Amino acid sequence: MRALLEGIARGAEGFVELRYHARTTRRISVRNGDLEESSSVRLTGVGVRALVDGTFGFASTSDLSEAGIRKALAAAQGAAKTAARAKREKIVRLAEGALAVGTFPVPTDDPLENHPLEEKLNLVLSLDAHVRNGAKEIVSSSVMFSEFEDEKVIVTSDGASAQLFDSKPDIRVIAIAERDGDQTMGFSSVGVTGGWAELLGRRAPEELAESAVRRAVDQLSAPYPEGGSSVVVLNPELVGILTHEAIGHTVEADLVLGGAVTADKIGHRVASDLVTLCDSGRSEHLPHAVGSLPFDDEGIIADRTVIIEEGILRSYLHNRETAARFGVEPTGNGRAFTYSDPPIIRMRNTYIEPGDTPPEELIGGIEAGYYLSGLGMSGQADSNAEFMFGVREARRITGGKIGELVRGVTISGNAFQVLQSVDAVGDDFAWENGSGYCGKGQPAKVDAGGPHIRCTLTIGGRQG
Amino acid sequence: MNIEGLIERCEEGLEYARRFGADRAEVYGEEGRKLSATIEKDDLQLSESHSETTIGVRAFVGDRVGFASTNDLSRLEEACRDAVVLAKASPGDPHNVLPEPAEIEPLDGIYDPAAEGFTEEEAVAAAIRMLDLAHSIDRRLILGDAEFSAEVFGRALANTSGLKASEQGSIFTYFALATAKEGDLVSNFDFQFDASRSVSEIDVEPITRRACENALGSLGAGKGKSFNGTVILSPNAALDLLIGLVLFQTNAKNCLKGMSRWKDSLGKSVAVSSLTIVDDGRLSGGVASSSFDREGVPHRKLPLIEEGILSSHMFNSYTADATGTANTGHGSGSARSLPGIGPTNLSILPGEGTKEELIAGVKEGLFVTRFSGNTNPVSGDFSGVAKAAYLIENGRLSRPVVGILIAGNAFDALTRISGVSEDRERIYNFTLPYLRVEGVSVTAE
């Protein structure tokens, strides 16, 4: 396929980017002991982007023959020509970057295909049973396993030519508890870039089931908090959520150009000097983060980008088009979910660099506040960095000690104000957001994490 | 591929599945061609063209089932084998059944042959129309994101019970996401969506105008007030705050699994009597209108809540069999997935009075254009940020406010609706009015 795409790209007029992507997704889903789904979905095709008259056109086809790919190329060039007549600000050039050449295999010694379907099915069934037997209050359980196996070839007419083999498995566990008509949900998950051993090595599966059970059951007796501003410690998972959702999206260069709050803020202080925030295609500090990729879908090597350095905004996240517009190098953030998605600016592994305070000291310094772990049902953030997240597990901190659980906690505020309020950063680190997807018109597998941090934000409570 | 070709591939798939050892099987095919033009940051971003055919195979071995799909038709045989292999490795379930053939009445108005000739130029022109309109309304507006797309598609299904179904469709969808910016002030964004099944009914103007006006209105928002009281939800906010709960609670699978609080509530009051919610897979011009569902079961009109009384859950063939209930034709999903359960065109029927009349009846309250938060579908607890929100004082919108959290319980909210507007808006496959809800907790930061 690589030779075929190289041949087509060589003969093409103008800039073209050809991407073959074959993905097999396998899913096993069990609820209350019943198999809900055992499936295998193969999605294969070629996506073609052509730049004509300073305008991109994109076409995709599931027809893998040379004639089919050439037809898609013609469609992409035709679409670009049509669009060029209406586009106001033309793309003057694409930024030069480190173009990927060669073959990049998945980082695992234990490939998923070495493990038969029965082994995965048995794990899912046993975890589901483990949840239901976990406590007498549990009324419903569900466990989902999914894996992606990807093969990609990216060829551009200006010299990228690379092949990637990748796999990303994950497990998600849900427990529903009930007492006196009151129902609560507990969730836990794990996801990695890698194979079977890396998935099971990150968190013991039984521990996943037990934590989901504990989270559901504990909430049953928990009171609601009072609302207002509070000093809090965020765990690495929630630091990752804040970093990705509320900061990361506002520094995606397409959103910056679309009026995000970070426009014109490069070189300005946007956070406490304890905060260094990055996005990387490599798995920094700990291996197998889900957003890891050797090169992006524009064929650019995906390296580490320092977004905020000791509180100062240093960089946005770019593709080749926005990098040229800003006069910088592309950061390797052009990503596409499937062959039929055009590459757009996406995060990879987004995190805050660890500091030098042990996590227990972060908590020890708080007279009255909260220890907040993980994302609840969901969260939302705007391009002005205003956010609202449900918190999965919130505990009061009183006199420097973690105490009572409270339920239904939401946090909100402006993420940059929250980062300004950071007065201590933990010396620990974890990747904790590998099982989910980031949505931006198309999904993306990303990861996010960091150390524990201490900051001030608004806790949502209930009036009257 | 034409629709006849797709039907043939489905039947071919049944043969393969049988040959690999399936006792029963279902093969569902989808083919589509799509053109689209997207606007980003106030300019045309990209023009796209896609074509794809996908086949999904459900194979049954005894009462065990496996599913495989492929969009590479040279691998159809392999997908059929995979489905059988997955079935054989799976535990059984007596409710893994296929629907029997039933008469499917063709549905008019879902396929416009003129859509076949719709061009890339026309898609680009429609997107540019949205952009020009936004700029003509106010120079502070940014059309951050907008898209116009045109799609023609075919669906075909065959199963070993002798069910055969096929149809063609066309759909034009368009959305606009607008933000207003003045100096350092950035408004909340507003998102609006609409669709048309025929070329002649395409109209991008109302949604563009609405998104722009909502973005402008929220510019320069100030601090709000904390209170417990009246909130008016826009159709968009009602969708995000309440409808997810209704869909979760009426999903027969969630009832079967003990996750729905409404599992035993048929015939009981779950909402105020002014609330009627209907799902209609044959709605004229509906985004989700089609003659049959993902399993080949005919679509029909089904009230879910009638004057506040729960009147039905939504079933596919699995849940219908497991509960001994009639299948309501709510098998949902694409050829890339097993049939799930989902709504078709879901509407809250119009109430009395305009949106302005709903507002006029409120002495002090909050008007919410968009809800950025979440509702727990199990407990009903919701909390989130009220976006593009306005204080209501003495019967009118007095000023935009920012940083407002609203919280409460969606089950309670359904019983505290004090007004349903006659004007409604479409968001995706939902047609919803403005709703006035009492007893909501409002917290100003």
XYZ file of N, CA and C in Angstrom, chain B residues 102-211:
330
model
N -42.912 -8.337 8.474
C -44.202 -7.656 8.592
C -44.285 -6.684 7.432
N -45.494 -6.322 7.067
C -45.645 -5.445 5.911
C -45.062 -4.064 6.216
N -44.183 -3.627 5.345
C -43.566 -2.313 5.514
C -44.163 -1.367 4.481
N -44.868 -0.385 4.960
C -45.481 0.570 4.034
C -44.429 1.596 3.626
N -44.185 1.739 2.318
C -43.168 2.720 1.902
C -43.514 4.106 2.425
N -42.490 4.891 2.690
C -42.700 6.215 3.270
C -42.316 7.279 2.249
N -43.248 8.152 1.962
C -42.983 9.241 1.014
C -42.202 10.344 1.705
N -41.481 11.097 0.911
C -40.861 12.315 1.430
C -39.508 12.123 2.079
N -38.951 10.898 2.020
C -37.625 10.718 2.607
C -36.530 10.678 1.548
N -36.948 10.569 0.286
C -35.955 10.513 -0.788
C -36.343 11.489 -1.886
N -35.457 12.416 -2.145
C -35.671 13.387 -3.211
C -34.683 13.066 -4.327
N -35.176 12.556 -5.475
C -34.248 12.203 -6.565
C -33.376 13.388 -6.984
N -33.875 14.603 -6.769
C -33.083 15.786 -7.132
C -31.794 15.863 -6.316
N -31.772 15.193 -5.156
C -30.578 15.210 -4.307
C -29.402 14.521 -4.991
N -29.703 13.579 -5.908
C -28.632 12.865 -6.626
C -27.769 13.833 -7.434
N -28.402 14.894 -7.911
C -27.663 15.842 -8.747
C -27.135 17.043 -7.978
N -27.279 17.018 -6.662
C -26.802 18.143 -5.845
C -25.276 18.202 -5.946
N -24.751 19.385 -6.166
C -23.309 19.485 -6.452
C -22.521 20.070 -5.284
N -21.215 19.836 -5.375
C -20.259 20.426 -4.435
C -20.405 21.957 -4.418
N -20.615 22.532 -5.603
C -20.775 23.989 -5.709
C -21.961 24.458 -4.872
N -23.063 23.704 -4.946
C -24.255 24.098 -4.194
C -24.031 23.974 -2.687
N -23.287 22.943 -2.281
C -22.982 22.779 -0.855
C -22.134 23.950 -0.362
N -21.133 24.303 -1.151
C -20.270 25.441 -0.790
C -21.096 26.733 -0.734
N -21.991 26.895 -1.702
C -22.805 28.116 -1.733
C -23.700 28.223 -0.494
N -24.241 27.096 -0.052
C -25.111 27.116 1.135
C -24.308 27.503 2.382
N -23.081 26.973 2.467
C -22.227 27.308 3.617
C -21.870 28.792 3.598
N -21.573 29.305 2.413
C -21.224 30.721 2.276
C -22.428 31.606 2.619
N -23.632 31.117 2.312
C -24.837 31.867 2.663
C -24.918 32.065 4.186
N -24.595 31.032 4.927
C -24.622 31.150 6.397
C -23.607 32.185 6.867
N -22.422 32.135 6.268
C -21.343 33.044 6.659
C -21.713 34.501 6.342
N -22.206 34.717 5.129
C -22.584 36.083 4.730
C -23.693 36.625 5.619
N -24.644 35.769 5.943
C -25.754 36.207 6.787
C -25.241 36.636 8.167
N -24.356 35.802 8.748
C -23.802 36.136 10.072
C -23.120 37.506 10.026
N -22.332 37.736 8.984
C -21.610 39.012 8.885
C -22.550 40.185 8.653
N -23.658 39.939 7.970
C -24.591 41.036 7.711
C -25.387 41.388 8.973
N -25.500 40.444 9.892
C -26.268 40.711 11.120
C -25.483 41.641 12.047
N -24.196 41.323 12.257
C -23.412 42.174 13.155
C -21.930 41.877 12.952
N -21.113 42.942 12.940
C -19.685 42.732 12.671
C -18.956 42.075 13.841
N -19.575 42.055 15.009
C -18.921 41.425 16.159
C -19.061 39.894 16.132
N -19.832 39.377 15.188
C -20.094 37.931 15.167
C -18.983 37.153 14.479
N -18.686 35.996 15.050
C -17.752 35.065 14.421
C -18.501 33.749 14.220
N -18.536 33.294 12.977
C -19.103 31.972 12.727
C -17.947 30.987 12.898
N -17.801 30.500 14.117
C -16.645 29.674 14.463
C -16.693 28.327 13.780
N -17.899 27.865 13.543
C -18.069 26.513 13.048
C -19.439 26.430 12.387
N -19.475 25.967 11.178
C -20.757 25.742 10.518
C -20.534 24.701 9.440
N -21.586 23.998 9.115
C -21.429 22.967 8.090
C -22.733 22.785 7.341
N -22.593 22.545 6.075
C -23.730 22.137 5.265
C -23.364 20.815 4.634
N -24.234 19.819 4.746
C -23.923 18.559 4.077
C -25.131 17.981 3.379
N -24.858 17.294 2.301
C -25.891 16.687 1.464
C -25.563 15.208 1.333
N -26.548 14.372 1.599
C -26.266 12.944 1.585
C -27.384 12.181 0.888
N -27.014 11.250 0.042
C -27.990 10.292 -0.481
C -27.527 8.914 -0.044
N -28.479 8.086 0.331
C -28.082 6.793 0.876
C -29.108 5.716 0.559
N -28.660 4.484 0.676
C -29.557 3.341 0.537
C -29.378 2.434 1.739
N -30.440 1.765 2.132
C -30.385 0.800 3.242
C -31.063 -0.473 2.758
N -30.505 -1.597 3.116
C -31.141 -2.863 2.751
C -30.920 -3.867 3.864
N -31.896 -4.730 4.047
C -31.783 -5.719 5.114
C -32.424 -7.022 4.656
N -31.770 -8.107 4.999
C -32.357 -9.423 4.741
C -32.066 -10.302 5.941
N -33.054 -11.105 6.355
C -32.763 -12.077 7.403
C -33.300 -13.454 7.018
N -32.869 -14.447 7.777
C -33.217 -15.821 7.406
C -34.655 -16.176 7.749
N -35.386 -15.250 8.380
C -36.826 -15.465 8.567
C -37.593 -15.044 7.322
N -36.889 -14.588 6.316
C -37.549 -14.179 5.076
C -37.839 -12.700 5.003
N -37.357 -11.953 5.992
C -37.596 -10.508 5.970
C -36.659 -9.859 4.950
N -37.233 -9.019 4.099
C -36.430 -8.255 3.145
C -36.954 -6.829 3.145
N -36.070 -5.892 3.237
C -36.510 -4.499 3.239
C -35.429 -3.656 2.608
N -35.845 -2.610 1.932
C -34.862 -1.669 1.400
C -35.521 -0.325 1.163
N -34.734 0.715 1.196
C -35.244 2.036 0.835
C -34.074 2.969 0.545
N -34.405 4.045 -0.120
C -33.411 5.075 -0.395
C -33.800 6.335 0.346
N -32.803 7.145 0.668
C -33.098 8.375 1.377
C -32.173 9.500 0.942
N -32.586 10.693 1.259
C -31.723 11.856 1.065
C -31.889 12.741 2.281
N -30.822 13.410 2.655
C -30.932 14.341 3.784
C -29.882 15.451 3.654
N -30.329 16.641 3.963
C -29.448 17.810 3.993
C -29.430 18.285 5.435
N -28.255 18.368 6.028
C -28.183 18.843 7.414
C -27.276 20.062 7.476
N -27.589 20.958 8.394
C -26.779 22.167 8.515
C -26.812 22.668 9.944
N -25.668 23.160 10.402
C -25.603 23.728 11.736
C -24.725 24.961 11.732
N -24.952 25.802 12.713
C -24.143 27.015 12.861
C -23.783 27.186 14.322
N -22.518 27.512 14.568
C -22.043 27.774 15.920
C -21.430 29.168 15.902
N -22.086 30.092 16.600
C -21.666 31.490 16.537
C -21.173 31.982 17.889
N -20.187 32.889 17.830
C -19.659 33.553 19.024
C -19.594 35.044 18.696
N -19.789 35.875 19.712
C -19.618 37.310 19.487
C -18.419 37.778 20.287
N -17.666 38.728 19.714
C -16.451 39.197 20.374
C -16.376 40.713 20.248
N -16.113 41.357 21.381
C -15.958 42.808 21.362
C -14.842 43.160 22.332
N -13.719 43.623 21.801
C -12.568 43.882 22.655
C -12.156 42.592 23.332
N -12.034 42.638 24.655
C -11.664 41.447 25.416
C -12.861 40.575 25.763
N -14.056 41.068 25.472
C -15.254 40.301 25.819
C -15.511 39.224 24.773
N -15.704 38.001 25.254
C -16.074 36.900 24.364
C -17.387 36.333 24.876
N -18.363 36.202 24.018
C -19.658 35.663 24.454
C -19.580 34.151 24.577
N -20.600 33.554 25.172
C -20.778 32.113 25.068
C -21.106 31.806 23.608
N -20.744 30.609 23.149
C -21.152 30.258 21.782
C -22.592 29.763 21.800
N -23.231 29.835 20.670
C -24.554 29.229 20.551
C -24.555 28.304 19.343
N -25.246 27.199 19.478
C -25.283 26.166 18.446
C -26.710 25.936 17.999
N -26.948 25.939 16.704
C -28.284 25.653 16.180
C -28.171 24.697 14.997
N -29.187 23.865 14.845
C -29.177 22.802 13.829
C -30.512 22.738 13.117
N -30.483 22.413 11.845
C -31.728 22.057 11.163
C -31.403 21.114 10.004
N -32.441 20.596 9.389
C -32.250 19.621 8.323
C -33.440 19.648 7.385
N -33.232 19.062 6.214
C -34.304 18.945 5.235
C -34.123 17.639 4.485
N -35.216 17.033 4.086
C -35.112 15.792 3.328
C -35.164 16.037 1.826
N -35.475 17.259 1.419
C -35.548 17.537 -0.016
C -34.801 18.824 -0.352
N -34.384 18.939 -1.593
C -33.625 20.100 -2.042
C -34.433 21.378 -1.850
N -35.739 21.314 -2.184
C -36.543 22.546 -2.182
C -36.785 23.092 -0.780
N -36.640 22.267 0.230
C -36.941 22.733 1.588
C -35.705 23.188 2.371
N -34.559 23.198 1.723
C -33.336 23.648 2.404
C -33.487 25.118 2.775
N -33.252 25.427 4.047
C -33.298 26.837 4.469
C -32.325 27.032 5.629
N -31.179 27.596 5.331
C -30.139 27.742 6.361
C -30.310 29.023 7.177
N -31.223 29.891 6.764
C -31.290 31.210 7.384
C -31.777 31.217 8.847
N -32.917 30.541 9.160
C -33.417 30.656 10.545
C -32.409 30.223 11.605
N -31.701 29.138 11.349
C -30.764 28.664 12.385
C -29.560 29.590 12.509
N -29.117 30.121 11.394
C -27.962 31.028 11.431
C -28.330 32.274 12.228
N -29.520 32.796 11.928
C -30.000 33.991 12.607
C -30.113 33.748 14.128
N -30.685 32.616 14.483
C -30.895 32.300 15.893
C -29.547 32.162 16.633
N -28.604 31.446 16.021
C -27.289 31.264 16.656
C -26.617 32.619 16.861
